[in-house]
Short mmCIF file of C-alpha atoms in Angstrom, two decimals:
data_model
loop_
_atom_site.label_atom_id
_atom_site.label_comp_id
_atom_site.label_asym_id
_atom_site.label_seq_id
_atom_site.Cartn_x
_atom_site.Cartn_y
_atom_site.Cartn_z
CA MET D 16 127.46 291.96 390.09
CA ALA D 17 129.38 292.08 386.73
CA GLN D 18 129.06 289.88 383.82
CA THR D 19 131.05 286.76 383.96
CA THR D 20 134.26 286.58 382.02
CA GLY D 21 135.98 283.81 380.23
CA ILE D 22 134.57 280.31 378.84
CA LEU D 23 131.66 279.19 381.20
CA ASN D 24 131.55 275.80 383.05
CA ALA D 25 128.34 274.16 381.66
CA SER D 26 127.33 272.91 385.25
CA SER D 27 126.53 276.77 385.88
CA ILE D 28 123.50 276.53 383.49
CA ARG D 29 120.48 275.44 385.07
CA PHE D 30 116.99 275.01 383.85
CA PHE D 31 113.82 276.21 385.65
CA THR D 32 110.35 275.58 385.30
CA GLY D 33 106.94 276.66 386.76
CA THR D 34 103.23 277.01 385.63
CA THR D 35 103.02 280.67 386.14
CA ASP D 36 105.44 283.22 384.70
CA GLY D 37 108.29 284.17 386.77
CA THR D 38 107.86 281.70 389.48
CA HIS D 39 110.54 278.84 388.16
CA THR D 40 111.98 276.42 390.53
CA VAL D 41 115.06 274.03 389.25
CA VAL D 42 114.33 270.83 387.60
CA ALA D 43 116.09 268.33 389.77
CA ASN D 44 118.78 265.85 388.85
CA VAL D 45 119.46 267.41 385.30
CA THR D 46 122.66 266.19 383.61
CA GLU D 47 122.28 267.97 380.41
CA CYS D 48 120.13 270.64 378.76
CA SER D 49 120.15 272.67 375.47
CA ILE D 50 118.21 275.15 373.79
CA SER D 51 117.96 275.49 370.06
CA MET D 52 116.48 278.10 367.80
CA SER D 53 115.91 278.14 364.11
CA THR D 54 114.52 280.44 361.29
CA ASP D 55 112.69 279.07 358.32
CA VAL D 56 113.41 280.78 355.10
CA ARG D 57 111.49 281.74 352.06
CA ASP D 58 112.89 281.30 348.66
CA ILE D 59 113.13 284.58 346.80
CA THR D 60 115.42 283.42 343.83
CA THR D 61 114.36 284.71 340.49
CA LYS D 62 115.78 284.65 336.98
CA THR D 63 117.74 287.91 338.02
CA SER D 64 119.49 286.11 341.02
CA ALA D 65 122.77 285.28 338.76
CA GLY D 66 122.56 281.64 339.55
CA TRP D 67 122.60 282.03 343.36
CA LYS D 68 119.67 281.13 345.73
CA GLU D 69 118.39 284.23 347.36
CA ILE D 70 116.38 283.96 350.82
CA LEU D 71 114.60 286.00 353.42
CA PRO D 72 113.91 285.01 356.97
CA ALA D 73 110.52 283.45 357.81
CA LEU D 74 109.11 281.70 360.94
CA LYS D 75 111.37 281.21 363.73
CA SER D 76 110.99 278.45 366.21
CA ALA D 77 112.79 276.90 369.30
CA SER D 78 112.98 273.96 371.43
CA ILE D 79 114.42 272.73 374.72
CA ASN D 80 115.94 269.28 375.39
CA VAL D 81 116.59 268.30 378.90
CA SER D 82 117.84 264.87 380.49
CA GLY D 83 118.51 263.82 384.00
CA TYR D 84 118.41 261.00 386.43
CA PHE D 85 115.07 259.77 387.96
CA ALA D 86 114.31 260.22 391.71
CA GLU D 87 110.95 259.46 392.69
CA ASP D 88 110.86 262.13 395.69
CA ALA D 89 112.32 264.83 393.59
CA THR D 90 111.21 268.19 393.93
CA ASN D 91 110.27 269.41 390.55
CA GLY D 92 111.57 266.33 388.84
CA PHE D 93 110.29 263.77 386.30
CA ASN D 94 107.11 263.11 388.04
CA THR D 95 106.05 266.79 387.87
CA LEU D 96 107.22 267.12 384.23
CA VAL D 97 105.31 264.00 383.09
CA GLY D 98 102.21 265.57 384.65
CA TYR D 99 102.76 268.63 382.62
CA GLN D 100 103.07 266.62 379.49
CA VAL D 101 99.79 264.54 380.20
CA ALA D 102 97.66 267.58 381.22
CA GLY D 103 99.00 269.67 378.19
CA THR D 104 100.07 272.35 380.82
CA LYS D 105 101.89 275.51 379.49
CA VAL D 106 105.12 275.35 381.07
CA PHE D 107 107.05 278.52 381.79
CA ALA D 108 110.95 278.20 382.04
CA THR D 109 114.29 279.75 382.30
CA PHE D 110 117.61 278.60 381.09
CA SER D 111 119.82 280.34 383.38
CA ASN D 112 123.43 280.77 384.48
CA VAL D 113 123.47 280.32 388.41
CA GLY D 114 127.23 280.54 388.66
CA SER D 115 129.24 279.09 391.52
CA SER D 116 128.24 282.00 393.91
CA ALA D 117 125.36 282.22 396.39
CA ILE D 118 123.73 284.67 394.12
CA PRO D 119 122.74 284.06 390.46
CA ASN D 120 125.13 286.03 388.17
CA VAL D 121 123.37 289.28 387.80
CA GLY D 122 124.62 290.83 384.55
CA ASP D 123 124.78 287.61 382.55
CA LYS D 124 122.29 286.56 379.92
CA GLU D 125 119.45 283.90 380.32
CA PHE D 126 116.51 282.70 378.22
CA ASP D 127 112.96 283.22 379.42
CA VAL D 128 110.58 281.13 377.49
CA ALA D 129 107.15 279.20 377.60
CA GLY D 130 106.09 276.10 375.88
CA TYR D 131 104.74 272.64 376.11
CA ILE D 132 106.42 269.35 376.56
CA THR D 133 105.90 267.55 373.51
CA SER D 134 107.86 264.28 374.21
CA ILE D 135 109.06 262.83 377.43
CA GLU D 136 110.71 259.54 378.16
CA GLN D 137 111.87 257.44 381.03
CA THR D 138 114.55 254.66 380.46
CA ALA D 139 115.28 251.85 382.75
CA GLY D 140 118.12 249.22 381.98
CA PHE D 141 119.58 246.94 384.90
CA GLU D 142 121.65 247.92 387.44
CA ASP D 143 122.12 251.51 386.18
CA ASN D 144 120.43 254.74 387.16
CA VAL D 145 116.77 255.34 385.87
CA THR D 146 117.01 258.20 383.39
CA TRP D 147 114.56 260.54 381.64
CA SER D 148 114.58 262.99 378.83
CA LEU D 149 112.19 265.55 377.35
CA THR D 150 111.65 268.05 374.60
CA MET D 151 109.75 271.25 375.04
CA ASP D 152 108.61 273.00 372.00
CA LEU D 153 108.41 276.72 372.66
CA THR D 154 105.51 279.07 371.99
CA GLY D 155 105.98 282.75 371.47
CA ALA D 156 109.02 284.76 371.61
CA VAL D 157 112.29 283.74 372.93
CA VAL D 158 113.37 286.36 375.47
CA HIS D 159 117.04 286.46 375.93
CA GLU D 160 117.62 289.01 378.87
CA THR D 161 120.02 290.09 381.38
CA ILE D 162 119.60 288.70 384.68
CA ALA D 163 118.68 291.37 386.97
CA MET Y 27 119.28 280.78 394.17
CA ILE Y 28 118.72 278.24 396.94
CA VAL Y 29 116.31 279.65 399.36
CA THR Y 30 114.61 278.69 402.69
CA LEU Y 31 110.95 279.57 403.21
CA ASN Y 32 110.38 281.29 406.37
CA GLN Y 33 106.57 280.86 406.06
CA PRO Y 34 104.40 278.30 404.16
CA LEU Y 35 103.95 279.02 400.40
CA GLN Y 36 100.65 277.91 399.00
CA ASP Y 37 100.49 279.81 395.58
CA PHE Y 38 101.80 279.56 392.10
CA GLY Y 39 101.07 275.83 392.22
CA TYR Y 40 103.42 275.15 394.96
CA ASP Y 41 102.52 274.01 398.43
CA TRP Y 42 105.53 274.05 400.51
CA PRO Y 43 105.94 274.12 404.27
CA ALA Y 44 107.84 276.71 406.33
CA GLY Y 45 111.74 275.75 406.48
CA PHE Y 46 111.36 274.16 402.73
CA GLN Y 47 114.55 274.52 400.77
CA VAL Y 48 114.38 274.79 397.04
CA GLU Y 49 116.39 276.34 394.14
CA VAL Y 50 114.63 278.97 392.36
CA SER Y 51 115.12 281.47 389.59
CA MET Y 52 116.30 284.94 390.23
CA LYS Y 53 112.83 286.48 389.30
CA PHE Y 54 111.09 284.06 391.63
CA TYR Y 55 113.53 284.63 394.56
CA ARG Y 56 112.84 288.55 394.23
CA LYS Y 57 108.96 287.75 394.31
CA LEU Y 58 109.57 285.66 397.42
CA VAL Y 59 111.58 288.36 399.12
CA GLU Y 60 108.93 290.76 398.19
CA SER Y 61 106.15 288.67 399.72
CA GLY Y 62 108.17 287.84 402.63
CA HIS Y 63 108.47 284.31 402.22
CA VAL Y 64 112.33 284.21 402.27
CA ASP Y 65 114.95 286.59 403.65
CA ALA Y 66 116.94 288.60 401.16
CA HIS Y 67 120.54 287.25 400.66
CA PRO Y 68 123.12 289.33 402.52
CA GLU Y 69 125.22 289.54 399.42
CA ASP Y 70 122.24 290.67 397.23
CA GLU Y 71 123.14 294.17 395.95
CA LYS Y 72 119.75 295.10 395.42
CA TYR Y 73 118.62 294.86 398.87
CA LYS Y 74 121.99 295.54 400.44
CA LYS Y 75 121.24 299.06 398.90
CA ALA Y 76 117.86 299.37 400.35
CA ALA Y 77 119.06 298.24 403.77
CA LYS Y 78 121.59 301.09 404.02
CA PRO Y 79 120.85 303.52 406.89
CA LYS Y 80 119.80 306.84 405.93
CA LYS Y 81 122.12 309.68 406.95
CA ALA Y 82 120.94 311.46 410.27
CA ALA Y 83 119.02 314.51 409.44
CA ALA Y 84 121.06 317.77 410.03
CA THR Y 85 120.37 319.30 413.48
CA VAL Y 86 117.92 322.33 413.12
CA ASP Y 87 118.43 325.16 415.71
CA THR Y 88 114.78 325.62 416.82
CA GLU Y 89 115.65 328.23 419.62
CA PRO Y 90 113.60 331.47 418.84
CA GLU Y 91 115.42 334.16 417.40
CA ASN Y 92 116.50 337.00 419.76
CA THR Y 93 113.87 339.75 419.52
CA PRO Y 94 114.68 343.37 420.57
CA GLU Y 95 113.08 344.40 423.84
#
């Protein structure tokens, strides 16, 4: 299958987790997910920098934020995820394009990562959906690879 | 990839019965196909190629050569 062309529909991006590498199932009832990466910098500015700050890249880090609706009986939903946070379980995850066809988009890119759920919350107002959200801080390299 | 298990899975931290339907990542789908827990999707190019029948072997004439009497 060829790489998808054009601007992607955000609903095609799914978040999968598992407790062993490569055995990920989709997180249920997700409404929004994002992955962010950043690079710290070290200042190497000197008297010879002609008045302009000079930097070099330093430590890289990444995190994932996910939110969704709560369902008591969901497979791989909030109840599973809060268990990971309480137990300090290392979570393996993919942030992947599943597309609209029966087969995920082989040829497109996905993120393959691991980390720990460092914050998770459940919110319940009145006469509304119960919702949840989490932050997963990633450990090790972020692998951005082609779906095969 | 939404898959349906054709046999129970009690591994990788999961305990699912046969017939259980779940959406899995592409890597996990491939593992499940390899272990026989799910059937390969008919549109999956990887297994389509593998399932192509081999060409029939060329017929070999096995008759003994004529020997001069």
